[in-house]
Amino acid sequence: MRLEAKPAPTLAVTLLFPLAAIVATLLLVSLLVLAAGASPFSVFYLVARGAAGSQFALLETLTRATPLIFTGLAVAVAFRAKLWNIGAEAQLYIGGVLTVVLGTGALPLPSAILIPVLMAAAMAAGALLLLGPAVLKTRFGVDEVVTTLLLNFIVLLFVSMLLEGVLKDPMGLGWPQSQKVVAEAQLPRLIQGKRLHLGFVIAIIAAVVVWIVTKKTKLGYEMRAVGHNPEGARFVGIPVNLVLMKTALLSGGLAALAGFSEVSGLKGNLTLDLSAGYGYTGIVVAMLAMLNPLGVIASAIFVAGIFVGADAMSRAAKVPSYIADVMVATSLLTMVVAILLTRYRIRWR
């Protein structure tokens, strides 16, 4: 068996294979649902209703999708240039740390100024965090998969140290949590009394901006060229190492915005459970979107809907909510196969 590259796929083929991947995911998960003693149709209906069957459910899905859009964009940008950023979780937490450090009263500024400052500070921290592995990759050939993955654990331990030390809330009854950010540092809610906040709008704007950067600018062209063929890009004069550095700065900054939005928009403070694995799930989101920044919006809402809907389904159908993790993981695997079949055909010798 060998793989033979296909010519540029048509729009119909590009849409057909991802759709087939979703159908394959549902069929595979149906086997587990049947093994759990439930009807697949009933379970999938309950998941869909739990994700979008009411205003509350839909808003919860969009709230859960907000950090996933940021981390999905971070992964999509990095993977486009073949920079394998597995450390979006670390960048998310470091963005949350900077938000708390500067947003708990250190900067007495009005909201219109303080929120952009916090965003910029969080992005700078995340960008610098990913710049280290990028330098190690370009200067010494160190595999960034290893360095970015290990940074996740290092940063989480660092955050734990801060929450037990200098950032610990003296009024928190001993719990490892930071102080609340001031009112001027909090993102306003889009609907009064609901949890959906301005971070969702910022995430949509970020997706549009990233799409423009990757599709309409010189940097975007260089990122795609380096991702397709780094040696060819270097031959025609593209500074490959510099492009990877710029990609790292952009990717790390986007992931850090997820931490900023969770602290300023939803939680209000920093805790060790700030992220429900959003950095890792961002990889699934980016792959489901086929690294398209605008597609990240849809795939993030899809993945968020699975998690939100699975919680409601579990209570009604008595099927463990962990089925959501299986669905997301299976969708990643089937999407990888779909992308492979979109670009290559299998030839049997």
mmCIF file of C-alpha atoms in Angstrom:
data_model
loop_
_atom_site.group_PDB
_atom_site.id
_atom_site.type_symbol
_atom_site.label_atom_id
_atom_site.label_comp_id
_atom_site.label_asym_id
_atom_site.label_seq_id
_atom_site.Cartn_x
_atom_site.Cartn_y
_atom_site.Cartn_z
ATOM 1 C CA MET A 1 0.000 0.000 0.000
ATOM 2 C CA ARG A 2 1.260 3.469 -0.846
ATOM 3 C CA LEU A 3 -0.152 6.986 -0.742
ATOM 4 C CA GLU A 4 -0.407 9.024 -3.906
ATOM 5 C CA ALA A 5 -0.981 12.765 -3.731
ATOM 6 C CA LYS A 6 -4.253 13.997 -5.218
ATOM 7 C CA PRO A 7 -4.688 17.191 -7.217
ATOM 8 C CA ALA A 8 -6.297 20.103 -5.395
ATOM 9 C CA PRO A 9 -9.606 18.729 -4.043
ATOM 10 C CA THR A 10 -12.898 20.288 -5.099
ATOM 11 C CA LEU A 11 -15.106 22.102 -2.609
ATOM 12 C CA ALA A 12 -17.549 19.174 -2.597
ATOM 13 C CA VAL A 13 -14.794 16.700 -1.680
ATOM 14 C CA THR A 14 -13.429 19.045 0.980
ATOM 15 C CA LEU A 15 -16.849 19.161 2.636
ATOM 16 C CA LEU A 16 -17.754 15.516 2.052
ATOM 17 C CA PHE A 17 -14.892 13.888 3.931
ATOM 18 C CA PRO A 18 -15.315 15.873 7.185
ATOM 19 C CA LEU A 19 -19.033 15.107 7.052
ATOM 20 C CA ALA A 20 -18.208 11.421 6.596
ATOM 21 C CA ALA A 21 -15.877 11.658 9.597
ATOM 22 C CA ILE A 22 -18.721 12.953 11.783
ATOM 23 C CA VAL A 23 -21.037 10.166 10.588
ATOM 24 C CA ALA A 24 -18.336 7.578 11.294
ATOM 25 C CA THR A 25 -17.887 9.017 14.774
ATOM 26 C CA LEU A 26 -21.599 8.713 15.520
ATOM 27 C CA LEU A 27 -21.643 5.114 14.281
ATOM 28 C CA LEU A 28 -18.649 4.129 16.409
ATOM 29 C CA VAL A 29 -19.991 5.844 19.513
ATOM 30 C CA SER A 30 -23.366 4.176 18.936
ATOM 31 C CA LEU A 31 -21.728 0.827 19.665
ATOM 32 C CA LEU A 32 -20.641 2.047 23.099
ATOM 33 C CA VAL A 33 -24.070 3.505 23.786
ATOM 34 C CA LEU A 34 -25.658 0.176 22.924
ATOM 35 C CA ALA A 35 -23.188 -1.578 25.214
ATOM 36 C CA ALA A 36 -24.311 0.792 27.990
ATOM 37 C CA GLY A 37 -27.881 -0.382 27.457
ATOM 38 C CA ALA A 38 -29.305 2.786 25.914
ATOM 39 C CA SER A 39 -30.695 3.778 22.530
ATOM 40 C CA PRO A 40 -28.204 5.719 20.371
ATOM 41 C CA PHE A 41 -31.010 7.824 18.880
ATOM 42 C CA SER A 42 -32.262 8.744 22.339
ATOM 43 C CA VAL A 43 -28.769 9.564 23.596
ATOM 44 C CA PHE A 44 -27.869 11.734 20.604
ATOM 45 C CA TYR A 45 -31.201 13.532 20.849
ATOM 46 C CA LEU A 46 -30.628 14.237 24.533
ATOM 47 C CA VAL A 47 -27.114 15.511 23.807
ATOM 48 C CA ALA A 48 -28.447 17.851 21.108
ATOM 49 C CA ARG A 49 -31.279 19.059 23.350
ATOM 50 C CA GLY A 50 -28.887 19.557 26.269
ATOM 51 C CA ALA A 51 -26.587 21.622 24.047
ATOM 52 C CA ALA A 52 -29.122 23.794 22.225
ATOM 53 C CA GLY A 53 -32.620 22.868 23.356
ATOM 54 C CA SER A 54 -33.213 26.066 25.316
ATOM 55 C CA GLN A 55 -31.791 29.541 25.661
ATOM 56 C CA PHE A 56 -29.932 28.502 28.794
ATOM 57 C CA ALA A 57 -28.423 25.437 27.089
ATOM 58 C CA LEU A 58 -27.372 27.380 24.001
ATOM 59 C CA LEU A 59 -25.767 30.155 26.047
ATOM 60 C CA GLU A 60 -23.904 27.594 28.146
ATOM 61 C CA THR A 61 -22.605 25.981 24.955
ATOM 62 C CA LEU A 62 -21.374 29.331 23.647
ATOM 63 C CA THR A 63 -19.783 30.101 27.018
ATOM 64 C CA ARG A 64 -17.929 26.773 26.964
ATOM 65 C CA ALA A 65 -16.924 27.403 23.341
ATOM 66 C CA THR A 66 -15.239 30.735 24.113
ATOM 67 C CA PRO A 67 -11.917 29.405 25.479
ATOM 68 C CA LEU A 68 -11.992 26.623 22.890
ATOM 69 C CA ILE A 69 -12.062 29.180 20.073
ATOM 70 C CA PHE A 70 -8.943 30.845 21.459
ATOM 71 C CA THR A 71 -7.014 27.600 21.986
ATOM 72 C CA GLY A 72 -8.260 26.216 18.661
ATOM 73 C CA LEU A 73 -6.961 29.310 16.896
ATOM 74 C CA ALA A 74 -3.630 29.001 18.709
ATOM 75 C CA VAL A 75 -3.218 25.419 17.561
ATOM 76 C CA ALA A 76 -4.443 26.132 14.025
ATOM 77 C CA VAL A 77 -1.927 28.959 13.579
ATOM 78 C CA ALA A 78 0.969 26.894 14.902
ATOM 79 C CA PHE A 79 0.111 23.690 13.063
ATOM 80 C CA ARG A 80 -0.261 25.606 9.788
ATOM 81 C CA ALA A 81 3.472 26.368 9.967
ATOM 82 C CA LYS A 82 4.288 22.864 11.255
ATOM 83 C CA LEU A 83 5.051 24.233 14.720
ATOM 84 C CA TRP A 84 3.540 21.572 16.949
ATOM 85 C CA ASN A 85 2.270 23.592 19.889
ATOM 86 C CA ILE A 86 0.964 21.110 22.467
ATOM 87 C CA GLY A 87 1.348 23.679 25.249
ATOM 88 C CA ALA A 88 -1.792 25.782 24.854
ATOM 89 C CA GLU A 89 -2.811 24.676 28.354
ATOM 90 C CA ALA A 90 0.311 26.288 29.822
ATOM 91 C CA GLN A 91 -0.180 29.448 27.789
ATOM 92 C CA LEU A 92 -3.802 29.634 28.951
ATOM 93 C CA TYR A 93 -2.769 29.480 32.609
ATOM 94 C CA ILE A 94 0.017 32.018 32.243
ATOM 95 C CA GLY A 95 -2.492 34.378 30.637
ATOM 96 C CA GLY A 96 -4.728 33.880 33.649
ATOM 97 C CA VAL A 97 -1.824 34.623 36.001
ATOM 98 C CA LEU A 98 -1.057 37.956 34.327
ATOM 99 C CA THR A 99 -4.744 38.862 34.351
ATOM 100 C CA VAL A 100 -4.918 38.329 38.103
ATOM 101 C CA VAL A 101 -1.586 40.025 38.859
ATOM 102 C CA LEU A 102 -2.589 43.204 37.029
ATOM 103 C CA GLY A 103 -6.356 43.013 37.454
ATOM 104 C CA THR A 104 -6.698 42.860 41.214
ATOM 105 C CA GLY A 105 -5.975 46.514 41.800
ATOM 106 C CA ALA A 106 -2.386 46.955 40.613
ATOM 107 C CA LEU A 107 -3.540 49.239 37.794
ATOM 108 C CA PRO A 108 -6.178 51.807 38.844
ATOM 109 C CA LEU A 109 -7.550 52.358 35.354
ATOM 110 C CA PRO A 110 -11.058 52.626 33.909
ATOM 111 C CA SER A 111 -12.527 49.531 32.324
ATOM 112 C CA ALA A 112 -12.139 50.814 28.750
ATOM 113 C CA ILE A 113 -8.374 51.028 29.262
ATOM 114 C CA LEU A 114 -7.756 48.255 31.789
ATOM 115 C CA ILE A 115 -9.331 45.425 29.786
ATOM 116 C CA PRO A 116 -7.185 46.043 26.642
ATOM 117 C CA VAL A 117 -4.108 46.345 28.884
ATOM 118 C CA LEU A 118 -4.909 43.000 30.519
ATOM 119 C CA MET A 119 -5.430 41.404 27.114
ATOM 120 C CA ALA A 120 -2.099 42.725 25.859
ATOM 121 C CA ALA A 121 -0.287 41.591 29.015
ATOM 122 C CA ALA A 122 -1.805 38.110 28.847
ATOM 123 C CA MET A 123 -0.929 37.783 25.164
ATOM 124 C CA ALA A 124 2.645 38.910 25.807
ATOM 125 C CA ALA A 125 3.067 36.327 28.571
ATOM 126 C CA GLY A 126 1.690 33.498 26.435
ATOM 127 C CA ALA A 127 3.758 34.583 23.441
ATOM 128 C CA LEU A 128 6.990 34.639 25.437
ATOM 129 C CA LEU A 129 6.191 31.251 26.960
ATOM 130 C CA LEU A 130 5.970 29.634 23.516
ATOM 131 C CA LEU A 131 8.946 31.592 22.202
ATOM 132 C CA GLY A 132 11.268 29.477 24.359
ATOM 133 C CA PRO A 133 10.396 26.150 22.688
ATOM 134 C CA ALA A 134 10.485 27.884 19.297
ATOM 135 C CA VAL A 135 14.048 29.077 19.946
ATOM 136 C CA LEU A 136 15.084 25.615 21.105
ATOM 137 C CA LYS A 137 13.590 24.152 17.916
ATOM 138 C CA THR A 138 15.191 26.588 15.484
ATOM 139 C CA ARG A 139 18.608 26.896 17.177
ATOM 140 C CA PHE A 140 19.200 23.427 18.600
ATOM 141 C CA GLY A 141 16.679 21.165 16.857
ATOM 142 C CA VAL A 142 14.844 20.300 20.089
ATOM 143 C CA ASP A 143 11.457 18.698 19.426
ATOM 144 C CA GLU A 144 8.801 21.258 20.355
ATOM 145 C CA VAL A 145 6.253 18.516 21.042
ATOM 146 C CA VAL A 146 8.280 17.500 24.083
ATOM 147 C CA THR A 147 9.096 21.000 25.325
ATOM 148 C CA THR A 148 5.599 22.431 24.949
ATOM 149 C CA LEU A 149 3.993 19.350 26.486
ATOM 150 C CA LEU A 150 6.279 19.426 29.514
ATOM 151 C CA LEU A 151 5.668 23.155 29.948
ATOM 152 C CA ASN A 152 2.028 22.326 30.677
ATOM 153 C CA PHE A 153 3.040 20.514 33.865
ATOM 154 C CA ILE A 154 5.708 23.061 34.802
ATOM 155 C CA VAL A 155 3.316 25.994 34.503
ATOM 156 C CA LEU A 156 0.550 24.191 36.385
ATOM 157 C CA LEU A 157 2.954 23.524 39.269
ATOM 158 C CA PHE A 158 4.074 27.168 39.098
ATOM 159 C CA VAL A 159 0.457 28.326 39.331
ATOM 160 C CA SER A 160 -0.088 25.980 42.275
ATOM 161 C CA MET A 161 2.906 27.531 44.035
ATOM 162 C CA LEU A 162 1.552 31.033 43.410
ATOM 163 C CA LEU A 163 -1.904 30.132 44.703
ATOM 164 C CA GLU A 164 -0.385 28.721 47.872
ATOM 165 C CA GLY A 165 1.856 31.769 48.200
ATOM 166 C CA VAL A 166 1.891 35.329 46.908
ATOM 167 C CA LEU A 167 -1.412 35.142 45.002
ATOM 168 C CA LYS A 168 -3.403 33.340 47.679
ATOM 169 C CA ASP A 169 -6.576 35.134 48.698
ATOM 170 C CA PRO A 170 -6.320 35.919 52.449
ATOM 171 C CA MET A 171 -10.123 35.872 52.608
ATOM 172 C CA GLY A 172 -10.412 32.559 50.755
ATOM 173 C CA LEU A 173 -10.751 30.382 53.893
ATOM 174 C CA GLY A 174 -7.557 28.543 53.020
ATOM 175 C CA TRP A 175 -8.599 27.505 49.524
ATOM 176 C CA PRO A 176 -5.898 27.754 46.824
ATOM 177 C CA GLN A 177 -7.383 30.616 44.881
ATOM 178 C CA SER A 178 -6.480 34.200 44.040
ATOM 179 C CA GLN A 179 -8.331 37.359 44.895
ATOM 180 C CA LYS A 180 -11.150 38.457 42.620
ATOM 181 C CA VAL A 181 -10.252 40.873 39.867
ATOM 182 C CA VAL A 182 -11.672 44.356 40.303
ATOM 183 C CA ALA A 183 -14.960 45.291 38.642
ATOM 184 C CA GLU A 184 -13.140 47.365 36.006
ATOM 185 C CA ALA A 185 -11.236 44.243 34.914
ATOM 186 C CA GLN A 186 -14.346 42.101 34.427
ATOM 187 C CA LEU A 187 -15.814 41.507 30.997
ATOM 188 C CA PRO A 188 -19.501 42.484 30.830
ATOM 189 C CA ARG A 189 -22.156 39.815 30.342
ATOM 190 C CA LEU A 190 -23.858 39.812 26.951
ATOM 191 C CA ILE A 191 -27.213 38.920 28.512
ATOM 192 C CA GLN A 192 -28.077 40.054 32.007
ATOM 193 C CA GLY A 193 -28.237 37.144 34.439
ATOM 194 C CA LYS A 194 -26.517 34.684 32.071
ATOM 195 C CA ARG A 195 -22.907 33.528 31.987
ATOM 196 C CA LEU A 196 -22.130 34.378 28.349
ATOM 197 C CA HIS A 197 -19.732 37.315 28.334
ATOM 198 C CA LEU A 198 -17.914 39.679 25.996
ATOM 199 C CA GLY A 199 -15.090 37.168 25.641
ATOM 200 C CA PHE A 200 -17.193 35.284 23.098
ATOM 201 C CA VAL A 201 -17.372 38.370 20.877
ATOM 202 C CA ILE A 202 -13.631 38.907 21.278
ATOM 203 C CA ALA A 203 -13.060 35.289 20.269
ATOM 204 C CA ILE A 204 -15.125 35.730 17.093
ATOM 205 C CA ILE A 205 -13.196 38.900 16.232
ATOM 206 C CA ALA A 206 -9.922 37.083 16.874
ATOM 207 C CA ALA A 207 -10.944 34.297 14.480
ATOM 208 C CA VAL A 208 -11.704 36.807 11.732
ATOM 209 C CA VAL A 209 -8.412 38.635 12.309
ATOM 210 C CA VAL A 210 -6.440 35.386 12.249
ATOM 211 C CA TRP A 211 -8.196 34.373 9.017
ATOM 212 C CA ILE A 212 -7.200 37.687 7.430
ATOM 213 C CA VAL A 213 -3.612 37.279 8.641
ATOM 214 C CA THR A 214 -3.273 33.726 7.368
ATOM 215 C CA LYS A 215 -5.031 34.272 4.036
ATOM 216 C CA LYS A 216 -4.366 37.883 3.051
ATOM 217 C CA THR A 217 -0.953 38.881 4.430
ATOM 218 C CA LYS A 218 2.684 38.185 3.669
ATOM 219 C CA LEU A 219 3.124 36.513 7.051
ATOM 220 C CA GLY A 220 0.240 34.153 6.336
ATOM 221 C CA TYR A 221 1.747 33.209 2.985
ATOM 222 C CA GLU A 222 5.122 32.580 4.618
ATOM 223 C CA MET A 223 3.524 30.454 7.345
ATOM 224 C CA ARG A 224 1.780 28.285 4.767
ATOM 225 C CA ALA A 225 4.963 27.999 2.701
ATOM 226 C CA VAL A 226 7.032 26.960 5.713
ATOM 227 C CA GLY A 227 4.361 24.454 6.690
ATOM 228 C CA HIS A 228 4.190 22.888 3.227
ATOM 229 C CA ASN A 229 7.917 22.722 2.536
ATOM 230 C CA PRO A 230 10.434 24.444 4.830
ATOM 231 C CA GLU A 231 13.397 23.636 2.611
ATOM 232 C CA GLY A 232 11.613 24.979 -0.454
ATOM 233 C CA ALA A 233 10.617 28.103 1.469
ATOM 234 C CA ARG A 234 14.218 28.638 2.570
ATOM 235 C CA PHE A 235 15.407 28.156 -1.031
ATOM 236 C CA VAL A 236 13.220 30.994 -2.311
ATOM 237 C CA GLY A 237 14.415 33.348 0.435
ATOM 238 C CA ILE A 238 11.772 33.018 3.145
ATOM 239 C CA PRO A 239 13.394 33.356 6.612
ATOM 240 C CA VAL A 240 12.053 30.073 7.995
ATOM 241 C CA ASN A 241 13.326 30.515 11.548
ATOM 242 C CA LEU A 242 11.956 34.054 11.778
ATOM 243 C CA VAL A 243 8.574 32.900 10.484
ATOM 244 C CA LEU A 244 8.477 30.178 13.137
ATOM 245 C CA MET A 245 9.276 32.774 15.811
ATOM 246 C CA LYS A 246 6.443 35.040 14.636
ATOM 247 C CA THR A 247 4.111 32.048 14.498
ATOM 248 C CA ALA A 248 5.047 31.109 18.059
ATOM 249 C CA LEU A 249 4.356 34.630 19.308
ATOM 250 C CA LEU A 250 0.933 34.696 17.640
ATOM 251 C CA SER A 251 -0.028 31.195 18.734
ATOM 252 C CA GLY A 252 1.039 31.669 22.347
ATOM 253 C CA GLY A 253 -0.750 35.005 22.561
ATOM 254 C CA LEU A 254 -4.005 33.535 21.289
ATOM 255 C CA ALA A 255 -3.922 30.680 23.790
ATOM 256 C CA ALA A 256 -3.249 33.128 26.633
ATOM 257 C CA LEU A 257 -6.406 35.036 25.696
ATOM 258 C CA ALA A 258 -8.345 31.949 26.743
ATOM 259 C CA GLY A 259 -6.968 32.354 30.267
ATOM 260 C CA PHE A 260 -7.755 36.051 30.242
ATOM 261 C CA SER A 261 -11.359 35.459 29.133
ATOM 262 C CA GLU A 262 -11.948 32.751 31.734
ATOM 263 C CA VAL A 263 -10.643 34.925 34.569
ATOM 264 C CA SER A 264 -12.089 38.280 33.523
ATOM 265 C CA GLY A 265 -15.264 36.991 31.934
ATOM 266 C CA LEU A 266 -16.351 33.915 33.855
ATOM 267 C CA LYS A 267 -14.522 32.856 37.023
ATOM 268 C CA GLY A 268 -13.351 36.226 38.315
ATOM 269 C CA ASN A 269 -10.245 34.731 39.929
ATOM 270 C CA LEU A 270 -7.501 32.184 39.307
ATOM 271 C CA THR A 271 -7.802 28.599 40.495
ATOM 272 C CA LEU A 272 -6.100 25.334 39.563
ATOM 273 C CA ASP A 273 -9.273 24.177 37.799
ATOM 274 C CA LEU A 274 -9.451 27.271 35.583
ATOM 275 C CA SER A 275 -9.207 25.069 32.503
ATOM 276 C CA ALA A 276 -11.153 21.881 31.876
ATOM 277 C CA GLY A 277 -8.462 20.719 29.475
ATOM 278 C CA TYR A 278 -9.180 23.531 27.024
ATOM 279 C CA GLY A 279 -5.580 23.599 25.811
ATOM 280 C CA TYR A 280 -5.634 19.949 24.795
ATOM 281 C CA THR A 281 -9.170 20.108 23.420
ATOM 282 C CA GLY A 282 -8.042 23.025 21.263
ATOM 283 C CA ILE A 283 -6.050 20.484 19.230
ATOM 284 C CA VAL A 284 -9.257 18.609 18.448
ATOM 285 C CA VAL A 285 -11.034 21.867 17.611
ATOM 286 C CA ALA A 286 -8.296 22.926 15.199
ATOM 287 C CA MET A 287 -8.161 19.545 13.476
ATOM 288 C CA LEU A 288 -11.949 19.371 13.101
ATOM 289 C CA ALA A 289 -11.765 22.810 11.467
ATOM 290 C CA MET A 290 -8.968 21.565 9.197
ATOM 291 C CA LEU A 291 -6.854 24.459 10.561
ATOM 292 C CA ASN A 292 -9.243 27.044 9.114
ATOM 293 C CA PRO A 293 -9.604 29.976 11.557
ATOM 294 C CA LEU A 294 -13.260 30.560 10.652
ATOM 295 C CA GLY A 295 -13.949 26.844 10.855
ATOM 296 C CA VAL A 296 -12.569 26.913 14.394
ATOM 297 C CA ILE A 297 -15.674 28.858 15.482
ATOM 298 C CA ALA A 298 -18.008 26.104 14.277
ATOM 299 C CA SER A 299 -15.868 23.245 15.554
ATOM 300 C CA ALA A 300 -15.465 24.887 18.982
ATOM 301 C CA ILE A 301 -19.231 25.273 19.309
ATOM 302 C CA PHE A 302 -19.658 21.652 18.152
ATOM 303 C CA VAL A 303 -17.202 20.297 20.725
ATOM 304 C CA ALA A 304 -18.592 22.536 23.473
ATOM 305 C CA GLY A 305 -22.083 21.340 22.614
ATOM 306 C CA ILE A 306 -20.993 17.732 23.047
ATOM 307 C CA PHE A 307 -19.645 18.407 26.540
ATOM 308 C CA VAL A 308 -22.583 20.540 27.659
ATOM 309 C CA GLY A 309 -25.134 18.194 26.122
ATOM 310 C CA ALA A 310 -23.475 15.098 27.582
ATOM 311 C CA ASP A 311 -23.914 16.442 31.105
ATOM 312 C CA ALA A 312 -27.670 16.799 30.568
ATOM 313 C CA MET A 313 -27.880 13.475 28.731
ATOM 314 C CA SER A 314 -26.124 11.629 31.546
ATOM 315 C CA ARG A 315 -28.782 12.670 34.027
ATOM 316 C CA ALA A 316 -31.654 11.660 31.746
ATOM 317 C CA ALA A 317 -30.355 8.491 30.062
ATOM 318 C CA LYS A 318 -28.113 7.179 32.855
ATOM 319 C CA VAL A 319 -25.210 6.926 30.416
ATOM 320 C CA PRO A 320 -21.863 8.193 31.775
ATOM 321 C CA SER A 321 -21.007 11.691 30.619
ATOM 322 C CA TYR A 322 -17.553 10.392 29.725
ATOM 323 C CA ILE A 323 -19.127 9.389 26.424
ATOM 324 C CA ALA A 324 -18.454 13.013 25.451
ATOM 325 C CA ASP A 325 -14.698 12.436 25.780
ATOM 326 C CA VAL A 326 -15.018 9.346 23.610
ATOM 327 C CA MET A 327 -16.974 11.278 20.984
ATOM 328 C CA VAL A 328 -14.416 14.095 20.864
ATOM 329 C CA ALA A 329 -11.438 11.726 20.716
ATOM 330 C CA THR A 330 -13.075 9.564 18.059
ATOM 331 C CA SER A 331 -13.973 12.604 15.990
ATOM 332 C CA LEU A 332 -10.314 13.647 16.059
ATOM 333 C CA LEU A 333 -9.168 10.253 14.783
ATOM 334 C CA THR A 334 -11.791 10.074 12.052
ATOM 335 C CA MET A 335 -11.034 13.642 10.998
ATOM 336 C CA VAL A 336 -7.323 12.839 10.675
ATOM 337 C CA VAL A 337 -8.247 9.946 8.390
ATOM 338 C CA ALA A 338 -10.616 12.224 6.447
ATOM 339 C CA ILE A 339 -7.876 14.809 5.935
ATOM 340 C CA LEU A 340 -5.540 12.054 4.771
ATOM 341 C CA LEU A 341 -8.065 10.759 2.237
ATOM 342 C CA THR A 342 -8.777 14.309 1.053
ATOM 343 C CA ARG A 343 -5.135 14.858 0.137
ATOM 344 C CA TYR A 344 -4.026 11.346 -0.854
ATOM 345 C CA ARG A 345 -5.428 8.262 -2.546
ATOM 346 C CA ILE A 346 -4.454 4.777 -1.493
ATOM 347 C CA ARG A 347 -2.778 2.620 -4.148
ATOM 348 C CA TRP A 348 -2.440 -1.106 -3.616
ATOM 349 C CA ARG A 349 0.595 -2.785 -5.117
#
